Amino acid sequence: MAARSFWREQAPSLGIALGNVFAIGIGMGVPVFAILLAFPVGWWLGARYAVAEPSVRAALRSLVLAAAGLAAVSFVVLLVVWGPHIPKAFDPAVDAVSYGIPLILYTSRASMIGWFVLMLVISPVVQFMAVASTGAVAMLVRLPRSDGGSEGDVAR
């Protein structure tokens, strides 16, 4: 089997990563569009790995690694966007409302800290879960059944 070039093999991953960065940019630093992008990406990766990998275990491992890679790209981009503003969360003189951060908790400082936790921790985790769960469902739909039934049969 001829070896594929590096760029041809990595082009889908690079395209997904650039699309993720673009989706974060469309949301102006709020990764709601990147999380929504994770659902079709997970479906595409799950369908791709279901066919390409030799076993279900290898396919699931590849899916989890791809989901973690996408979440890591999101984390790095969000850290670049929101990281320089983290010290302001601990400054009592900074008002979160005038800074543009919604008061999701009772005080300005708590709201700012909560916003940064939401952006830097929870959003990449939600994106990882969206890719992994959608990809697992795609694998469930795409993989042939081992009990002899057809793909369209519903397990009862």
mmCIF file with all atom_site columns, C-alpha atoms in Angstrom:
data_model
loop_
_atom_site.group_PDB
_atom_site.id
_atom_site.type_symbol
_atom_site.label_atom_id
_atom_site.label_alt_id
_atom_site.label_comp_id
_atom_site.label_asym_id
_atom_site.label_entity_id
_atom_site.label_seq_id
_atom_site.pdbx_PDB_ins_code
_atom_site.Cartn_x
_atom_site.Cartn_y
_atom_site.Cartn_z
_atom_site.occupancy
_atom_site.B_iso_or_equiv
_atom_site.pdbx_formal_charge
_atom_site.auth_seq_id
_atom_site.auth_comp_id
_atom_site.auth_asym_id
_atom_site.auth_atom_id
_atom_site.pdbx_PDB_model_num
ATOM 1   C CA . MET A 1 1   ? 0.000   0.000   0.000  1.00 0.00 ? 1   MET A CA 1
ATOM 2   C CA . ALA A 1 2   ? 1.396   3.369   -0.989 1.00 0.00 ? 2   ALA A CA 1
ATOM 3   C CA . ALA A 1 3   ? 2.016   5.835   1.798  1.00 0.00 ? 3   ALA A CA 1
ATOM 4   C CA . ARG A 1 4   ? -0.263  8.837   1.725  1.00 0.00 ? 4   ARG A CA 1
ATOM 5   C CA . SER A 1 5   ? 1.245   12.288  2.021  1.00 0.00 ? 5   SER A CA 1
ATOM 6   C CA . PHE A 1 6   ? 1.128   14.039  5.353  1.00 0.00 ? 6   PHE A CA 1
ATOM 7   C CA . TRP A 1 7   ? -0.988  16.940  4.086  1.00 0.00 ? 7   TRP A CA 1
ATOM 8   C CA . ARG A 1 8   ? -3.518  14.686  2.380  1.00 0.00 ? 8   ARG A CA 1
ATOM 9   C CA . GLU A 1 9   ? -3.907  12.618  5.541  1.00 0.00 ? 9   GLU A CA 1
ATOM 10  C CA . GLN A 1 10  ? -4.142  15.605  7.903  1.00 0.00 ? 10  GLN A CA 1
ATOM 11  C CA . ALA A 1 11  ? -6.253  17.913  5.692  1.00 0.00 ? 11  ALA A CA 1
ATOM 12  C CA . PRO A 1 12  ? -9.596  16.930  7.316  1.00 0.00 ? 12  PRO A CA 1
ATOM 13  C CA . SER A 1 13  ? -8.225  17.509  10.815 1.00 0.00 ? 13  SER A CA 1
ATOM 14  C CA . LEU A 1 14  ? -6.748  20.861  9.849  1.00 0.00 ? 14  LEU A CA 1
ATOM 15  C CA . GLY A 1 15  ? -9.986  21.882  8.139  1.00 0.00 ? 15  GLY A CA 1
ATOM 16  C CA . ILE A 1 16  ? -12.031 20.958  11.202 1.00 0.00 ? 16  ILE A CA 1
ATOM 17  C CA . ALA A 1 17  ? -9.619  22.856  13.485 1.00 0.00 ? 17  ALA A CA 1
ATOM 18  C CA . LEU A 1 18  ? -9.742  25.969  11.282 1.00 0.00 ? 18  LEU A CA 1
ATOM 19  C CA . GLY A 1 19  ? -13.536 25.733  11.103 1.00 0.00 ? 19  GLY A CA 1
ATOM 20  C CA . ASN A 1 20  ? -13.596 25.530  14.896 1.00 0.00 ? 20  ASN A CA 1
ATOM 21  C CA . VAL A 1 21  ? -11.431 28.647  15.221 1.00 0.00 ? 21  VAL A CA 1
ATOM 22  C CA . PHE A 1 22  ? -13.684 30.402  12.708 1.00 0.00 ? 22  PHE A CA 1
ATOM 23  C CA . ALA A 1 23  ? -16.796 29.355  14.669 1.00 0.00 ? 23  ALA A CA 1
ATOM 24  C CA . ILE A 1 24  ? -15.314 30.767  17.889 1.00 0.00 ? 24  ILE A CA 1
ATOM 25  C CA . GLY A 1 25  ? -14.536 33.968  15.997 1.00 0.00 ? 25  GLY A CA 1
ATOM 26  C CA . ILE A 1 26  ? -18.102 34.218  14.676 1.00 0.00 ? 26  ILE A CA 1
ATOM 27  C CA . GLY A 1 27  ? -19.317 34.004  18.265 1.00 0.00 ? 27  GLY A CA 1
ATOM 28  C CA . MET A 1 28  ? -16.852 36.792  19.218 1.00 0.00 ? 28  MET A CA 1
ATOM 29  C CA . GLY A 1 29  ? -15.079 34.593  21.737 1.00 0.00 ? 29  GLY A CA 1
ATOM 30  C CA . VAL A 1 30  ? -18.186 32.793  22.968 1.00 0.00 ? 30  VAL A CA 1
ATOM 31  C CA . PRO A 1 31  ? -17.969 29.227  21.599 1.00 0.00 ? 31  PRO A CA 1
ATOM 32  C CA . VAL A 1 32  ? -21.679 28.583  21.043 1.00 0.00 ? 32  VAL A CA 1
ATOM 33  C CA . PHE A 1 33  ? -21.167 28.086  17.288 1.00 0.00 ? 33  PHE A CA 1
ATOM 34  C CA . ALA A 1 34  ? -18.147 25.858  17.935 1.00 0.00 ? 34  ALA A CA 1
ATOM 35  C CA . ILE A 1 35  ? -20.291 23.660  20.168 1.00 0.00 ? 35  ILE A CA 1
ATOM 36  C CA . LEU A 1 36  ? -22.978 23.502  17.478 1.00 0.00 ? 36  LEU A CA 1
ATOM 37  C CA . LEU A 1 37  ? -20.275 22.625  14.928 1.00 0.00 ? 37  LEU A CA 1
ATOM 38  C CA . ALA A 1 38  ? -19.258 19.694  17.143 1.00 0.00 ? 38  ALA A CA 1
ATOM 39  C CA . PHE A 1 39  ? -22.450 17.755  16.324 1.00 0.00 ? 39  PHE A CA 1
ATOM 40  C CA . PRO A 1 40  ? -21.900 17.382  12.546 1.00 0.00 ? 40  PRO A CA 1
ATOM 41  C CA . VAL A 1 41  ? -18.165 16.925  13.104 1.00 0.00 ? 41  VAL A CA 1
ATOM 42  C CA . GLY A 1 42  ? -18.849 14.094  15.556 1.00 0.00 ? 42  GLY A CA 1
ATOM 43  C CA . TRP A 1 43  ? -21.268 12.449  13.134 1.00 0.00 ? 43  TRP A CA 1
ATOM 44  C CA . TRP A 1 44  ? -18.773 12.701  10.274 1.00 0.00 ? 44  TRP A CA 1
ATOM 45  C CA . LEU A 1 45  ? -15.886 11.381  12.391 1.00 0.00 ? 45  LEU A CA 1
ATOM 46  C CA . GLY A 1 46  ? -17.991 8.522   13.755 1.00 0.00 ? 46  GLY A CA 1
ATOM 47  C CA . ALA A 1 47  ? -19.113 7.459   10.289 1.00 0.00 ? 47  ALA A CA 1
ATOM 48  C CA . ARG A 1 48  ? -15.548 7.760   8.987  1.00 0.00 ? 48  ARG A CA 1
ATOM 49  C CA . TYR A 1 49  ? -13.951 5.768   11.821 1.00 0.00 ? 49  TYR A CA 1
ATOM 50  C CA . ALA A 1 50  ? -16.651 3.084   11.715 1.00 0.00 ? 50  ALA A CA 1
ATOM 51  C CA . VAL A 1 51  ? -15.513 2.210   8.202  1.00 0.00 ? 51  VAL A CA 1
ATOM 52  C CA . ALA A 1 52  ? -11.792 2.959   8.437  1.00 0.00 ? 52  ALA A CA 1
ATOM 53  C CA . GLU A 1 53  ? -10.821 1.317   11.737 1.00 0.00 ? 53  GLU A CA 1
ATOM 54  C CA . PRO A 1 54  ? -10.419 -2.469  12.088 1.00 0.00 ? 54  PRO A CA 1
ATOM 55  C CA . SER A 1 55  ? -12.359 -2.836  15.354 1.00 0.00 ? 55  SER A CA 1
ATOM 56  C CA . VAL A 1 56  ? -14.953 -0.981  17.364 1.00 0.00 ? 56  VAL A CA 1
ATOM 57  C CA . ARG A 1 57  ? -12.423 -0.387  20.137 1.00 0.00 ? 57  ARG A CA 1
ATOM 58  C CA . ALA A 1 58  ? -9.968  1.237   17.722 1.00 0.00 ? 58  ALA A CA 1
ATOM 59  C CA . ALA A 1 59  ? -12.760 3.326   16.198 1.00 0.00 ? 59  ALA A CA 1
ATOM 60  C CA . LEU A 1 60  ? -13.911 4.557   19.602 1.00 0.00 ? 60  LEU A CA 1
ATOM 61  C CA . ARG A 1 61  ? -10.328 5.315   20.633 1.00 0.00 ? 61  ARG A CA 1
ATOM 62  C CA . SER A 1 62  ? -9.820  7.361   17.451 1.00 0.00 ? 62  SER A CA 1
ATOM 63  C CA . LEU A 1 63  ? -13.088 9.179   18.045 1.00 0.00 ? 63  LEU A CA 1
ATOM 64  C CA . VAL A 1 64  ? -12.207 10.072  21.630 1.00 0.00 ? 64  VAL A CA 1
ATOM 65  C CA . LEU A 1 65  ? -8.753  11.286  20.579 1.00 0.00 ? 65  LEU A CA 1
ATOM 66  C CA . ALA A 1 66  ? -10.234 13.414  17.801 1.00 0.00 ? 66  ALA A CA 1
ATOM 67  C CA . ALA A 1 67  ? -12.824 14.862  20.199 1.00 0.00 ? 67  ALA A CA 1
ATOM 68  C CA . ALA A 1 68  ? -10.103 15.637  22.736 1.00 0.00 ? 68  ALA A CA 1
ATOM 69  C CA . GLY A 1 69  ? -8.003  17.279  20.030 1.00 0.00 ? 69  GLY A CA 1
ATOM 70  C CA . LEU A 1 70  ? -10.884 19.501  18.965 1.00 0.00 ? 70  LEU A CA 1
ATOM 71  C CA . ALA A 1 71  ? -11.622 20.446  22.573 1.00 0.00 ? 71  ALA A CA 1
ATOM 72  C CA . ALA A 1 72  ? -7.919  21.222  23.086 1.00 0.00 ? 72  ALA A CA 1
ATOM 73  C CA . VAL A 1 73  ? -7.937  23.543  20.060 1.00 0.00 ? 73  VAL A CA 1
ATOM 74  C CA . SER A 1 74  ? -10.986 25.290  21.505 1.00 0.00 ? 74  SER A CA 1
ATOM 75  C CA . PHE A 1 75  ? -9.326  25.579  24.906 1.00 0.00 ? 75  PHE A CA 1
ATOM 76  C CA . VAL A 1 76  ? -6.180  27.136  23.424 1.00 0.00 ? 76  VAL A CA 1
ATOM 77  C CA . VAL A 1 77  ? -8.152  29.626  21.329 1.00 0.00 ? 77  VAL A CA 1
ATOM 78  C CA . LEU A 1 78  ? -10.367 30.546  24.282 1.00 0.00 ? 78  LEU A CA 1
ATOM 79  C CA . LEU A 1 79  ? -7.304  30.896  26.496 1.00 0.00 ? 79  LEU A CA 1
ATOM 80  C CA . VAL A 1 80  ? -5.810  33.335  23.988 1.00 0.00 ? 80  VAL A CA 1
ATOM 81  C CA . VAL A 1 81  ? -9.086  35.283  23.852 1.00 0.00 ? 81  VAL A CA 1
ATOM 82  C CA . TRP A 1 82  ? -10.040 35.291  27.541 1.00 0.00 ? 82  TRP A CA 1
ATOM 83  C CA . GLY A 1 83  ? -6.734  34.546  29.315 1.00 0.00 ? 83  GLY A CA 1
ATOM 84  C CA . PRO A 1 84  ? -5.391  38.114  29.439 1.00 0.00 ? 84  PRO A CA 1
ATOM 85  C CA . HIS A 1 85  ? -8.578  39.218  31.212 1.00 0.00 ? 85  HIS A CA 1
ATOM 86  C CA . ILE A 1 86  ? -8.478  36.640  34.029 1.00 0.00 ? 86  ILE A CA 1
ATOM 87  C CA . PRO A 1 87  ? -6.597  38.940  36.469 1.00 0.00 ? 87  PRO A CA 1
ATOM 88  C CA . LYS A 1 88  ? -9.459  41.445  36.167 1.00 0.00 ? 88  LYS A CA 1
ATOM 89  C CA . ALA A 1 89  ? -11.763 38.883  37.768 1.00 0.00 ? 89  ALA A CA 1
ATOM 90  C CA . PHE A 1 90  ? -9.887  39.256  41.047 1.00 0.00 ? 90  PHE A CA 1
ATOM 91  C CA . ASP A 1 91  ? -9.782  43.061  40.996 1.00 0.00 ? 91  ASP A CA 1
ATOM 92  C CA . PRO A 1 92  ? -12.589 44.424  43.215 1.00 0.00 ? 92  PRO A CA 1
ATOM 93  C CA . ALA A 1 93  ? -12.710 47.699  41.261 1.00 0.00 ? 93  ALA A CA 1
ATOM 94  C CA . VAL A 1 94  ? -13.699 46.050  37.959 1.00 0.00 ? 94  VAL A CA 1
ATOM 95  C CA . ASP A 1 95  ? -17.411 45.960  37.214 1.00 0.00 ? 95  ASP A CA 1
ATOM 96  C CA . ALA A 1 96  ? -18.463 42.953  35.139 1.00 0.00 ? 96  ALA A CA 1
ATOM 97  C CA . VAL A 1 97  ? -21.503 44.709  33.657 1.00 0.00 ? 97  VAL A CA 1
ATOM 98  C CA . SER A 1 98  ? -19.452 47.585  32.250 1.00 0.00 ? 98  SER A CA 1
ATOM 99  C CA . TYR A 1 99  ? -16.995 45.022  30.920 1.00 0.00 ? 99  TYR A CA 1
ATOM 100 C CA . GLY A 1 100 ? -19.816 43.281  29.014 1.00 0.00 ? 100 GLY A CA 1
ATOM 101 C CA . ILE A 1 101 ? -20.035 40.103  31.082 1.00 0.00 ? 101 ILE A CA 1
ATOM 102 C CA . PRO A 1 102 ? -23.577 39.241  32.214 1.00 0.00 ? 102 PRO A CA 1
ATOM 103 C CA . LEU A 1 103 ? -24.307 39.060  35.919 1.00 0.00 ? 103 LEU A CA 1
ATOM 104 C CA . ILE A 1 104 ? -24.980 35.339  36.014 1.00 0.00 ? 104 ILE A CA 1
ATOM 105 C CA . LEU A 1 105 ? -24.258 35.214  39.748 1.00 0.00 ? 105 LEU A CA 1
ATOM 106 C CA . TYR A 1 106 ? -25.090 37.663  42.528 1.00 0.00 ? 106 TYR A CA 1
ATOM 107 C CA . THR A 1 107 ? -21.961 39.821  42.568 1.00 0.00 ? 107 THR A CA 1
ATOM 108 C CA . SER A 1 108 ? -19.793 41.263  39.861 1.00 0.00 ? 108 SER A CA 1
ATOM 109 C CA . ARG A 1 109 ? -16.669 39.361  40.920 1.00 0.00 ? 109 ARG A CA 1
ATOM 110 C CA . ALA A 1 110 ? -18.459 36.009  41.176 1.00 0.00 ? 110 ALA A CA 1
ATOM 111 C CA . SER A 1 111 ? -20.107 36.576  37.797 1.00 0.00 ? 111 SER A CA 1
ATOM 112 C CA . MET A 1 112 ? -16.771 37.322  36.168 1.00 0.00 ? 112 MET A CA 1
ATOM 113 C CA . ILE A 1 113 ? -15.127 34.234  37.669 1.00 0.00 ? 113 ILE A CA 1
ATOM 114 C CA . GLY A 1 114 ? -18.132 32.136  36.659 1.00 0.00 ? 114 GLY A CA 1
ATOM 115 C CA . TRP A 1 115 ? -17.953 33.507  33.118 1.00 0.00 ? 115 TRP A CA 1
ATOM 116 C CA . PHE A 1 116 ? -14.290 32.555  32.791 1.00 0.00 ? 116 PHE A CA 1
ATOM 117 C CA . VAL A 1 117 ? -14.978 29.064  34.153 1.00 0.00 ? 117 VAL A CA 1
ATOM 118 C CA . LEU A 1 118 ? -17.812 28.744  31.648 1.00 0.00 ? 118 LEU A CA 1
ATOM 119 C CA . MET A 1 119 ? -15.634 29.876  28.747 1.00 0.00 ? 119 MET A CA 1
ATOM 120 C CA . LEU A 1 120 ? -12.388 28.069  29.620 1.00 0.00 ? 120 LEU A CA 1
ATOM 121 C CA . VAL A 1 121 ? -13.551 24.835  31.278 1.00 0.00 ? 121 VAL A CA 1
ATOM 122 C CA . ILE A 1 122 ? -17.178 24.019  30.618 1.00 0.00 ? 122 ILE A CA 1
ATOM 123 C CA . SER A 1 123 ? -17.338 24.985  26.923 1.00 0.00 ? 123 SER A CA 1
ATOM 124 C CA . PRO A 1 124 ? -14.465 22.706  25.773 1.00 0.00 ? 124 PRO A CA 1
ATOM 125 C CA . VAL A 1 125 ? -15.894 19.858  27.881 1.00 0.00 ? 125 VAL A CA 1
ATOM 126 C CA . VAL A 1 126 ? -19.331 20.307  26.299 1.00 0.00 ? 126 VAL A CA 1
ATOM 127 C CA . GLN A 1 127 ? -17.721 20.360  22.863 1.00 0.00 ? 127 GLN A CA 1
ATOM 128 C CA . PHE A 1 128 ? -15.838 17.142  23.646 1.00 0.00 ? 128 PHE A CA 1
ATOM 129 C CA . MET A 1 129 ? -19.062 15.491  24.832 1.00 0.00 ? 129 MET A CA 1
ATOM 130 C CA . ALA A 1 130 ? -20.931 16.630  21.715 1.00 0.00 ? 130 ALA A CA 1
ATOM 131 C CA . VAL A 1 131 ? -18.313 15.168  19.364 1.00 0.00 ? 131 VAL A CA 1
ATOM 132 C CA . ALA A 1 132 ? -17.953 11.919  21.318 1.00 0.00 ? 132 ALA A CA 1
ATOM 133 C CA . SER A 1 133 ? -21.661 11.251  21.814 1.00 0.00 ? 133 SER A CA 1
ATOM 134 C CA . THR A 1 134 ? -22.677 12.143  18.255 1.00 0.00 ? 134 THR A CA 1
ATOM 135 C CA . GLY A 1 135 ? -19.798 10.090  16.879 1.00 0.00 ? 135 GLY A CA 1
ATOM 136 C CA . ALA A 1 136 ? -20.786 7.103   19.007 1.00 0.00 ? 136 ALA A CA 1
ATOM 137 C CA . VAL A 1 137 ? -24.353 7.315   17.704 1.00 0.00 ? 137 VAL A CA 1
ATOM 138 C CA . ALA A 1 138 ? -23.033 7.529   14.137 1.00 0.00 ? 138 ALA A CA 1
ATOM 139 C CA . MET A 1 139 ? -20.917 4.423   14.755 1.00 0.00 ? 139 MET A CA 1
ATOM 140 C CA . LEU A 1 140 ? -23.943 2.636   16.169 1.00 0.00 ? 140 LEU A CA 1
ATOM 141 C CA . VAL A 1 141 ? -25.895 3.435   13.024 1.00 0.00 ? 141 VAL A CA 1
ATOM 142 C CA . ARG A 1 142 ? -23.058 2.709   10.566 1.00 0.00 ? 142 ARG A CA 1
ATOM 143 C CA . LEU A 1 143 ? -21.483 -0.441  11.973 1.00 0.00 ? 143 LEU A CA 1
ATOM 144 C CA . PRO A 1 144 ? -22.948 -3.728  10.743 1.00 0.00 ? 144 PRO A CA 1
ATOM 145 C CA . ARG A 1 145 ? -24.757 -5.827  13.335 1.00 0.00 ? 145 ARG A CA 1
ATOM 146 C CA . SER A 1 146 ? -22.904 -8.826  14.670 1.00 0.00 ? 146 SER A CA 1
ATOM 147 C CA . ASP A 1 147 ? -26.003 -10.907 15.453 1.00 0.00 ? 147 ASP A CA 1
ATOM 148 C CA . GLY A 1 148 ? -26.969 -11.426 11.823 1.00 0.00 ? 148 GLY A CA 1
ATOM 149 C CA . GLY A 1 149 ? -29.754 -8.859  11.669 1.00 0.00 ? 149 GLY A CA 1
ATOM 150 C CA . SER A 1 150 ? -29.879 -6.139  9.076  1.00 0.00 ? 150 SER A CA 1
ATOM 151 C CA . GLU A 1 151 ? -28.840 -2.557  9.793  1.00 0.00 ? 151 GLU A CA 1
ATOM 152 C CA . GLY A 1 152 ? -32.402 -1.253  9.793  1.00 0.00 ? 152 GLY A CA 1
ATOM 153 C CA . ASP A 1 153 ? -33.682 -3.708  12.430 1.00 0.00 ? 153 ASP A CA 1
ATOM 154 C CA . VAL A 1 154 ? -34.481 -2.272  15.820 1.00 0.00 ? 154 VAL A CA 1
ATOM 155 C CA . ALA A 1 155 ? -33.234 -4.239  18.817 1.00 0.00 ? 155 ALA A CA 1
ATOM 156 C CA . ARG A 1 156 ? -36.183 -5.394  20.953 1.00 0.00 ? 156 ARG A CA 1
#
